[in-house]
Coordinates of C-alpha atoms in Angstrom, one line a residue:
M1 CA 23.3 51.1 -5.9
K2 CA 20.6 50.3 -8.4
E3 CA 22.3 47.0 -9.2
K4 CA 22.3 46.1 -5.5
S5 CA 18.6 46.9 -5.3
L6 CA 17.8 44.7 -8.3
L7 CA 19.9 41.8 -6.8
C8 CA 18.0 42.2 -3.5
L9 CA 14.7 42.2 -5.3
L10 CA 15.6 39.1 -7.3
W11 CA 16.8 37.4 -4.1
C12 CA 13.5 38.2 -2.4
V13 CA 11.5 36.9 -5.4
L14 CA 13.5 33.6 -5.4
F15 CA 13.2 33.3 -1.7
L16 CA 9.5 33.9 -1.6
S17 CA 9.1 31.4 -4.5
D18 CA 11.0 28.7 -2.6
L19 CA 9.0 29.5 0.6
S20 CA 5.7 29.2 -1.3
K21 CA 6.8 25.8 -2.7
A22 CA 7.8 24.6 0.7
Q23 CA 4.3 25.5 2.0
T24 CA 2.4 23.6 -0.7
A25 CA 2.0 20.0 -1.5
R26 CA 4.2 18.1 -4.0
N27 CA 3.5 15.1 -6.1
A28 CA 3.7 12.2 -5.3
I29 CA 1.6 13.0 -2.2
I30 CA 2.6 9.6 -0.6
F31 CA 6.0 8.2 -1.5
A32 CA 5.0 4.7 -0.5
D33 CA 3.1 1.7 -1.8
V34 CA -0.6 2.8 -1.6
P35 CA -2.1 1.5 -4.9
D36 CA -5.6 1.1 -6.3
M37 CA -7.0 4.0 -4.2
A38 CA -10.7 4.6 -3.8
M39 CA -11.6 7.9 -2.1
I40 CA -14.7 9.6 -0.6
R41 CA -15.4 12.8 1.3
V42 CA -17.8 13.0 4.2
G43 CA -18.2 16.6 5.3
D44 CA -14.7 18.0 5.6
S45 CA -13.0 14.6 6.1
Y46 CA -11.5 12.4 3.3
Y47 CA -11.3 8.7 3.5
M48 CA -9.2 6.4 1.3
S49 CA -9.0 2.6 0.9
S50 CA -6.2 0.8 -0.8
T51 CA -4.8 -2.6 -1.8
T52 CA -2.5 -4.7 0.4
M53 CA -3.4 -8.1 -1.0
H54 CA -1.7 -10.9 0.9
M55 CA -1.3 -8.8 4.1
S56 CA -3.3 -9.2 7.3
P57 CA -5.2 -7.2 8.6
G58 CA -6.3 -6.1 5.1
L59 CA -8.1 -3.4 3.2
P60 CA -6.5 -0.4 5.0
I61 CA -8.6 2.7 5.6
M62 CA -6.8 6.1 5.8
K63 CA -8.2 9.6 6.8
S64 CA -7.1 13.1 5.9
K65 CA -8.4 16.6 6.3
D66 CA -6.4 18.1 3.4
L67 CA -5.9 15.3 0.8
V68 CA -2.2 15.3 1.5
N69 CA -1.6 14.2 5.1
W70 CA -3.0 10.8 5.7
Q71 CA -3.3 8.5 8.7
L72 CA -4.2 4.9 9.0
V73 CA -7.5 4.6 11.0
S74 CA -8.8 1.1 10.4
Y75 CA -8.8 -2.1 8.4
A76 CA -11.9 -3.6 7.0
Y77 CA -10.9 -7.2 8.0
D78 CA -8.4 -9.0 10.3
T79 CA -8.2 -12.0 8.0
L80 CA -10.0 -12.6 4.7
A81 CA -10.4 -16.4 5.1
N82 CA -8.9 -19.4 6.7
M83 CA -7.2 -21.5 4.0
D84 CA -3.7 -22.8 3.2
A85 CA -2.9 -20.1 0.6
L86 CA -3.7 -17.3 3.0
N87 CA -2.1 -19.0 6.0
L88 CA 1.2 -19.8 4.3
T89 CA 0.8 -23.5 5.1
N90 CA 1.3 -26.7 3.3
G91 CA 3.6 -25.1 0.8
K92 CA 0.9 -22.7 -0.5
S93 CA 0.8 -18.9 -0.6
T94 CA -1.2 -16.1 -2.1
Y95 CA 1.5 -13.7 -3.1
G96 CA 0.2 -11.2 -5.7
R97 CA -3.4 -12.2 -5.0
G98 CA -5.3 -12.0 -1.7
S99 CA -7.8 -9.0 -2.0
W100 CA -7.3 -6.5 -4.8
A101 CA -8.7 -3.1 -5.8
S102 CA -11.5 -1.8 -3.5
S103 CA -14.5 0.4 -3.9
F104 CA -15.5 3.0 -1.3
R105 CA -18.9 4.6 -0.7
Y106 CA -20.9 6.4 2.0
H107 CA -24.6 5.9 1.7
N108 CA -27.5 6.6 4.2
G109 CA -25.2 6.8 7.2
L110 CA -23.2 3.6 6.3
F111 CA -19.6 3.3 5.0
Y112 CA -19.2 0.6 2.4
V113 CA -15.9 -0.8 1.3
T114 CA -15.9 -3.6 -1.2
T115 CA -13.2 -5.8 -2.7
F116 CA -12.7 -9.1 -4.5
A117 CA -10.3 -12.0 -4.2
Q118 CA -9.0 -14.4 -6.8
T119 CA -7.7 -16.6 -3.9
T120 CA -11.2 -17.3 -2.6
G121 CA -13.3 -16.6 -5.8
K122 CA -15.5 -14.2 -3.9
T123 CA -16.7 -10.6 -3.8
Y124 CA -16.7 -9.0 -0.3
I125 CA -18.9 -6.2 1.1
F126 CA -17.8 -4.6 4.4
T127 CA -20.0 -2.1 6.2
T128 CA -19.7 0.1 9.3
K129 CA -21.4 3.1 10.9
N130 CA -18.1 4.1 12.6
I131 CA -15.2 3.9 10.2
E132 CA -12.6 4.5 12.8
K133 CA -13.9 2.3 15.6
G134 CA -16.0 -0.2 13.8
P135 CA -17.2 -2.9 14.1
W136 CA -17.2 -3.9 10.5
E137 CA -19.8 -6.4 9.2
M138 CA -18.9 -8.6 6.2
S139 CA -21.0 -10.3 3.5
S140 CA -19.6 -12.2 0.5
F141 CA -20.8 -13.9 -2.6
S142 CA -19.5 -15.5 -5.8
P143 CA -18.1 -14.8 -8.2
S144 CA -15.1 -12.6 -7.8
Y145 CA -16.1 -9.4 -9.7
H146 CA -12.8 -8.0 -11.1
D147 CA -11.9 -4.4 -10.4
H148 CA -15.5 -3.5 -9.6
T149 CA -17.0 -0.2 -8.5
L150 CA -20.0 -0.2 -6.2
F151 CA -22.6 2.4 -7.1
F152 CA -25.8 3.6 -5.4
D153 CA -28.0 5.3 -8.0
D154 CA -30.6 8.0 -7.3
D155 CA -33.5 5.7 -7.9
G156 CA -32.4 3.4 -5.1
K157 CA -30.9 0.7 -7.2
V158 CA -27.4 -0.6 -6.4
Y159 CA -24.9 -1.9 -9.0
L160 CA -21.5 -3.3 -9.5
I161 CA -19.6 -2.2 -12.6
Y162 CA -16.6 -4.4 -13.4
G163 CA -14.4 -6.2 -15.9
A164 CA -11.4 -5.7 -18.2
G165 CA -11.8 -4.4 -21.7
K166 CA -15.4 -5.4 -21.8
I167 CA -17.1 -3.5 -19.0
K168 CA -20.1 -5.2 -17.4
M169 CA -22.8 -4.3 -14.8
V170 CA -24.9 -6.4 -12.5
E171 CA -27.6 -5.2 -10.0
L172 CA -27.3 -6.0 -6.3
E173 CA -29.9 -6.5 -3.6
A174 CA -30.9 -3.2 -1.9
D175 CA -28.9 -4.3 1.2
V176 CA -25.8 -5.0 -1.0
S177 CA -25.6 -8.6 0.4
A178 CA -25.8 -10.5 -2.9
V179 CA -26.5 -10.2 -6.6
K180 CA -30.2 -9.4 -7.0
K181 CA -32.3 -12.4 -7.8
G182 CA -33.1 -12.5 -11.5
S183 CA -30.5 -9.8 -12.3
V184 CA -28.9 -10.3 -15.8
E185 CA -25.3 -9.3 -16.5
Q186 CA -25.2 -6.4 -18.9
I187 CA -22.3 -5.2 -21.1
I188 CA -22.3 -1.4 -20.9
I189 CA -19.0 -0.8 -22.8
E190 CA -17.9 -3.4 -25.4
N191 CA -14.3 -2.2 -25.5
A192 CA -13.3 0.5 -22.9
S193 CA -9.7 0.6 -24.3
L194 CA -10.8 2.1 -27.7
P195 CA -10.3 5.8 -26.8
S196 CA -6.5 5.2 -26.3
G197 CA -6.1 3.1 -29.5
T198 CA -6.9 -0.3 -30.8
G199 CA -3.4 -1.8 -31.0
G200 CA -3.2 -4.4 -28.2
G201 CA -1.8 -3.7 -24.8
L202 CA -3.5 -4.3 -21.5
P203 CA -7.2 -3.9 -21.5
A204 CA -9.0 -1.1 -19.6
E205 CA -9.8 -2.0 -16.0
G206 CA -9.9 -0.5 -12.6
S207 CA -13.5 0.9 -13.0
Q208 CA -14.6 3.7 -10.7
L209 CA -18.0 5.3 -11.5
F210 CA -19.2 8.8 -10.5
K211 CA -22.3 10.9 -11.0
V212 CA -21.8 14.6 -11.5
N213 CA -24.6 17.0 -12.5
G214 CA -26.8 14.2 -13.7
K215 CA -24.2 12.5 -15.9
Y216 CA -22.3 9.2 -15.3
Y217 CA -18.5 9.3 -15.5
L218 CA -16.6 6.0 -15.6
F219 CA -12.8 6.1 -15.0
N220 CA -10.6 3.2 -16.2
I221 CA -6.9 2.6 -16.7
N222 CA -5.4 0.9 -19.7
W223 CA -1.9 0.4 -21.2
P224 CA -1.8 0.8 -25.0
K225 CA 0.9 -1.3 -26.7
G226 CA 4.1 0.7 -27.0
G227 CA 2.6 3.5 -24.8
M228 CA 2.2 4.2 -21.1
R229 CA -0.5 3.7 -18.5
T230 CA -3.4 5.9 -19.4
V231 CA -6.6 7.3 -17.8
V232 CA -9.6 6.6 -20.0
V233 CA -12.9 8.4 -19.1
H234 CA -16.4 7.4 -20.5
R235 CA -19.5 9.5 -20.1
A236 CA -23.2 8.7 -20.4
D237 CA -26.6 10.1 -19.6
K238 CA -27.9 6.8 -18.3
I239 CA -26.0 4.2 -16.2
T240 CA -26.7 1.6 -18.9
G241 CA -25.2 3.9 -21.6
P242 CA -24.5 4.5 -24.4
Y243 CA -21.1 5.7 -23.3
E244 CA -18.7 7.9 -25.2
G245 CA -15.1 7.9 -24.2
R246 CA -11.9 9.8 -24.4
V247 CA -8.3 9.8 -23.0
G248 CA -8.4 11.6 -19.7
L249 CA -4.6 11.7 -19.0
Q250 CA -1.5 10.3 -20.5
D251 CA 1.6 11.6 -18.7
L252 CA 4.3 9.9 -16.6
G253 CA 2.2 6.7 -16.5
V254 CA 0.1 8.2 -13.7
A255 CA -3.3 6.5 -13.9
Q256 CA -6.1 4.4 -12.2
G257 CA -8.3 6.2 -9.7
G258 CA -11.2 8.6 -9.8
L259 CA -12.6 11.9 -8.8
I260 CA -12.8 13.8 -5.5
D261 CA -14.1 17.2 -4.7
T262 CA -13.3 19.6 -1.8
P263 CA -15.8 21.5 0.3
D264 CA -14.9 24.7 -1.5
G265 CA -15.7 23.3 -4.9
K266 CA -12.3 22.3 -6.3
W267 CA -11.8 18.9 -8.0
Y268 CA -9.0 16.5 -8.2
A269 CA -8.2 13.1 -9.6
Y270 CA -6.5 10.6 -7.3
L271 CA -4.2 8.3 -9.3
F272 CA -1.0 6.3 -8.8
R273 CA 2.3 5.8 -10.6
D274 CA 4.4 2.7 -10.8
Y275 CA 7.7 3.8 -9.2
G276 CA 10.0 0.8 -9.1
A277 CA 10.7 -1.1 -6.0
V278 CA 9.0 1.2 -3.5
G279 CA 5.7 0.3 -5.3
R280 CA 2.8 2.2 -6.7
I281 CA 2.7 5.7 -5.3
P282 CA -0.3 8.1 -5.1
Y283 CA -0.6 11.4 -7.1
L284 CA -3.2 14.1 -7.1
V285 CA -4.0 15.9 -10.4
P286 CA -6.2 19.0 -10.5
V287 CA -9.4 18.7 -12.5
T288 CA -11.4 21.4 -14.3
W289 CA -14.6 20.9 -16.2
K290 CA -15.1 21.8 -19.9
D291 CA -18.2 21.0 -22.0
G292 CA -19.3 18.5 -19.4
W293 CA -16.0 16.6 -19.4
P294 CA -13.4 16.4 -16.6
V295 CA -10.1 17.8 -17.8
L296 CA -7.2 16.3 -15.9
G297 CA -3.8 18.1 -15.3
N298 CA -2.3 21.3 -16.3
E299 CA -2.5 21.3 -20.1
G300 CA -2.4 17.5 -20.0
K301 CA 0.6 17.3 -17.6
V302 CA 0.8 16.1 -14.0
P303 CA 2.0 19.0 -11.9
E304 CA 4.8 18.8 -9.4
I305 CA 3.3 21.5 -7.2
L306 CA -0.3 21.4 -5.9
D307 CA -2.4 24.1 -4.4
L308 CA -2.8 22.1 -1.2
P309 CA -1.1 22.1 2.2
A310 CA 2.4 20.7 2.4
S311 CA 3.1 17.2 3.5
K312 CA 4.1 16.7 7.1
G313 CA 5.8 13.4 6.3
L314 CA 4.6 9.8 6.4
M315 CA 5.5 9.2 10.0
P316 CA 3.7 8.3 12.1
G317 CA 0.5 8.2 10.0
I318 CA 1.7 5.6 7.4
V319 CA 4.8 4.1 9.0
A320 CA 6.1 4.4 12.6
S321 CA 8.7 3.2 15.1
D322 CA 7.6 0.8 17.8
D323 CA 9.2 0.0 21.2
F324 CA 6.7 -2.8 21.7
S325 CA 5.7 -1.3 25.1
R326 CA 1.9 -1.3 25.6
K327 CA -0.1 0.7 28.1
M328 CA -3.5 -0.4 29.3
G329 CA -6.1 0.0 26.6
E330 CA -3.6 0.4 23.7
P331 CA -3.9 -1.9 20.7
T332 CA -1.7 -4.9 20.7
L333 CA -0.2 -3.8 17.4
P334 CA -0.5 -0.3 16.0
L335 CA -2.2 0.0 12.6
V336 CA 1.1 0.6 10.7
W337 CA 1.9 -3.1 11.1
Q338 CA 0.6 -5.9 8.8
W339 CA 1.5 -9.6 8.9
N340 CA 2.7 -11.3 5.7
H341 CA -0.4 -13.5 5.1
N342 CA -2.5 -14.6 8.1
P343 CA -0.7 -14.8 11.4
D344 CA -0.7 -17.7 13.8
N345 CA -1.7 -15.8 16.9
Q346 CA -0.5 -18.5 19.2
L347 CA 3.1 -17.9 18.0
W348 CA 3.6 -14.2 18.8
S349 CA 3.3 -11.9 21.7
V350 CA 4.1 -8.4 23.0
T351 CA 3.1 -9.3 26.6
E352 CA 5.1 -12.4 27.4
R353 CA 8.2 -10.2 27.8
K354 CA 7.4 -6.6 28.5
G355 CA 8.7 -4.2 25.9
F356 CA 9.5 -6.9 23.4
L357 CA 7.9 -8.6 20.3
R358 CA 8.3 -12.3 20.7
L359 CA 8.2 -14.4 17.5
K360 CA 8.0 -18.2 18.1
T361 CA 8.5 -21.0 15.6
G362 CA 5.7 -23.5 15.0
K363 CA 6.6 -25.1 11.7
I364 CA 9.6 -26.0 9.6
D365 CA 10.2 -23.5 6.8
T366 CA 12.5 -23.3 3.9
S367 CA 12.9 -19.6 3.3
F368 CA 12.1 -16.1 4.3
V369 CA 9.1 -15.9 1.9
S370 CA 7.6 -19.1 3.3
A371 CA 7.9 -18.1 6.9
R372 CA 4.7 -17.4 8.8
N373 CA 4.4 -14.5 11.3
T374 CA 6.7 -12.0 9.5
L375 CA 5.6 -8.6 10.8
T376 CA 5.9 -5.9 8.1
Q377 CA 5.7 -2.2 7.5
R378 CA 6.0 -0.3 4.2
T379 CA 9.3 1.1 3.0
I380 CA 9.1 4.8 2.0
G381 CA 10.9 7.0 -0.5
P382 CA 13.0 8.6 -1.5
E383 CA 15.1 7.0 1.3
S384 CA 14.2 5.0 4.4
S385 CA 15.9 2.8 6.9
A386 CA 14.8 0.5 9.7
S387 CA 16.7 -1.0 12.6
T388 CA 16.1 -3.4 15.4
L389 CA 17.7 -5.2 18.4
V390 CA 17.1 -8.9 18.6
D391 CA 17.7 -11.3 21.5
I392 CA 18.6 -14.7 20.2
S393 CA 19.2 -16.5 23.5
K394 CA 16.1 -18.8 23.1
M395 CA 16.5 -19.6 19.5
K396 CA 17.0 -23.3 18.6
E397 CA 19.5 -24.9 16.2
G398 CA 18.5 -24.2 12.6
D399 CA 16.5 -21.1 13.5
M400 CA 16.9 -17.9 11.5
A401 CA 15.7 -14.5 12.8
G402 CA 16.3 -10.9 11.7
L403 CA 15.3 -7.9 9.7
G404 CA 14.4 -8.4 6.0
L405 CA 13.2 -6.6 2.9
L406 CA 10.2 -8.6 1.6
Q407 CA 9.5 -9.1 -2.1
K408 CA 10.2 -12.0 -4.4
K409 CA 13.8 -10.8 -4.8
Y410 CA 14.4 -10.4 -1.1
G411 CA 17.3 -9.8 1.2
F412 CA 17.9 -9.8 5.0
A413 CA 20.4 -9.5 7.8
G414 CA 19.8 -12.1 10.4
I415 CA 21.1 -14.5 13.0
K416 CA 21.5 -18.1 12.2
R417 CA 21.6 -20.5 15.1
G418 CA 23.9 -23.4 14.7
K419 CA 24.9 -26.3 16.9
G420 CA 26.4 -24.5 19.9
K421 CA 27.2 -21.4 17.9
S422 CA 25.6 -18.5 16.1
S423 CA 26.5 -16.3 13.2
I424 CA 25.3 -13.1 11.7
V425 CA 24.4 -13.6 8.0
M426 CA 23.3 -11.6 5.0
V427 CA 21.1 -13.5 2.7
R428 CA 19.6 -12.5 -0.6
S429 CA 17.5 -14.2 -3.3
L430 CA 17.7 -12.8 -6.8
T431 CA 16.9 -15.9 -8.8
G432 CA 14.4 -17.7 -6.6
K433 CA 17.2 -19.4 -4.6
A434 CA 18.5 -18.0 -1.3
E435 CA 22.2 -17.2 -1.3
E436 CA 24.2 -16.7 1.9
I437 CA 26.4 -13.8 0.9
E438 CA 28.3 -13.4 4.1
S439 CA 28.5 -15.1 7.5
L440 CA 30.3 -13.8 10.6
P441 CA 30.7 -15.6 13.9
L442 CA 28.6 -14.2 16.8
A443 CA 29.7 -14.5 20.4
Q444 CA 26.8 -12.7 22.1
N445 CA 23.1 -13.1 22.5
K446 CA 22.1 -9.6 21.3
V447 CA 22.7 -8.0 18.0
Y448 CA 21.5 -4.8 16.3
L449 CA 20.5 -5.0 12.6
K450 CA 19.7 -2.3 10.0
A451 CA 18.4 -2.1 6.5
E452 CA 18.7 1.0 4.3
C453 CA 16.8 1.6 1.1
D454 CA 17.6 4.2 -1.6
F455 CA 14.7 4.7 -4.0
K456 CA 15.9 8.1 -5.4
D457 CA 15.5 8.2 -9.2
K458 CA 14.5 4.5 -9.0
K459 CA 18.0 3.5 -7.8
D460 CA 16.3 0.8 -5.8
T461 CA 19.3 -0.4 -3.8
A462 CA 19.3 -1.7 -0.3
S463 CA 22.2 -2.3 2.1
F464 CA 22.4 -4.2 5.4
F465 CA 24.4 -3.5 8.5
Y466 CA 24.9 -5.0 12.0
S467 CA 26.2 -3.6 15.3
L468 CA 27.3 -5.3 18.5
D469 CA 26.8 -2.2 20.6
G470 CA 24.2 -0.1 18.8
K471 CA 26.7 2.7 18.1
S472 CA 29.1 1.4 15.5
W473 CA 27.5 0.0 12.4
L474 CA 29.3 -2.3 10.0
P475 CA 28.2 -3.4 6.6
I476 CA 27.4 -7.1 5.9
G477 CA 27.0 -8.9 2.6
K478 CA 26.4 -7.1 -0.7
P479 CA 23.8 -4.5 -1.8
L480 CA 20.4 -5.8 -2.8
K481 CA 19.2 -4.6 -6.1
M482 CA 15.5 -4.4 -5.3
S483 CA 13.0 -5.2 -8.1
Y484 CA 9.2 -4.9 -8.2
T485 CA 8.0 -8.2 -9.4
I486 CA 4.5 -9.1 -10.6
P487 CA 4.5 -12.5 -8.7
H488 CA 4.4 -10.4 -5.4
F489 CA 2.8 -7.3 -6.9
M490 CA 3.8 -5.1 -3.9
G491 CA 6.4 -2.6 -3.0
Y492 CA 9.2 -3.7 -0.7
R493 CA 8.4 -4.0 3.0
F494 CA 10.6 -4.1 6.1
G495 CA 9.9 -7.3 8.0
L496 CA 10.8 -8.8 11.4
F497 CA 10.9 -12.5 11.2
N498 CA 11.9 -15.8 12.9
Y499 CA 11.6 -19.2 11.3
A500 CA 12.8 -22.7 12.0
T501 CA 14.6 -25.0 9.6
K502 CA 15.2 -28.0 12.0
N503 CA 13.4 -27.7 15.3
I504 CA 10.3 -25.9 16.4
G505 CA 9.7 -24.3 19.7
G506 CA 12.4 -21.6 19.8
Y507 CA 11.8 -17.9 19.8
A508 CA 13.4 -14.6 19.2
D509 CA 12.7 -11.3 21.1
F510 CA 12.8 -8.0 19.3
D511 CA 13.4 -5.0 21.5
F512 CA 12.3 -2.3 19.1
F513 CA 11.7 -1.3 15.5
R514 CA 13.0 2.1 14.5
V515 CA 12.1 3.6 11.1
E516 CA 13.6 6.8 9.6
D517 CA 13.0 8.7 6.4
K518 CA 16.7 8.9 5.7
I519 CA 19.8 6.8 5.3
E520 CA 23.3 7.5 6.6
K521 CA 25.6 9.3 4.2
R522 CA 28.7 7.1 3.6
N523 CA 31.7 7.5 1.3

């Protein structure tokens, strides 16, 4: 009897422990590509900006009430600039560039989100009074200040702190519209990498500056040679220094970000981790204070469990299905969608055929990555799948349309329109050259396509399928070994596309896009 009671007690303890874990957050808080976060709290609401580089609209803004469950609420810009590299025209692109790490502030009733772009050579300042509804106002100036942090000091002065290895500072005009006339660039830290060692590696960058209890705290990321990505923290009594530094965190390669506090006085560091093909995924790390320094993690380790509410999932806040039906007053495209580079708005529509996304061809292209008007959403981990139904009846000879996974080493399932015939194809590019892995004859004008992604334990494998009736799915081609490449510098994205290789003027109609956070179990 006593043994049964002990077993019952043990079972209750284990059950309650599992239940407790299920009701709390787990790292990573977002299993999707949301890198270079900058975060603020206004009242009881948190806002976060991130990097999406060559995507349009750009500089996404997310909102949360608990630091765990996030929803896209805005973008700072529709398009960054009108030029060949951003338009995917004349053989140019801005893969891996576009706009990079942003800075986020709330000051005197205005939201400020700033970024910089190698593509244009400029620094951009975006402001709004209403972060969810806008409008956003933009100002820009040269040069492009690398990985800068915008900072409003208590004396009314405004600064940008920026650089890699050697951290510099420049003062801005009070309205943040330009570098202050007569301002001289200052070096505030000669070598920000020193706290983590002197032996080479990537220099400290990703500056984010905070002021807590009268002291300045500068967060940077660096990658010591032979080591892992590391959080480096510097502290000073004056913004100009001198700064003393130390390693803030060195675990799992979780790094780059800054500090956020909660209304009840808790502190966290928001950081990200490189996680293979799905991209750079956000983590939260608890912070305590000791001797005037932020202490990150639990005894220097990134915890799996957080004392925060559990995640409700990434759908529909980060990714979402779309049937392309629009009611009066609804946005033409929900915020979960971004175009690969700037779109040509004359060549797509969700109104010309009710309940369909129409993608038209307007130029001759050579490949999936050179095609304009590819509409994308993030893939998510640990598993995700997307499917669509495409009507090919108005495609022209040489047209290619379908569902792809976008990165340099891409793959897709699509329909190739030939002369008087069509075929379902699976294409992948692992070496920079597209290979048609399998081609099957198609005798109808509608076909269902699906892509499945397995990111568990960095397996990073995708498979493609087709269906003629939407019920029975058949594999096509070979698995795609997904790989995060620096030339594209972005996690894989699902993409709906249509491009011409011979004749312009055709179009493909997509009936829906369905995304799920699971893949079908197969033998």
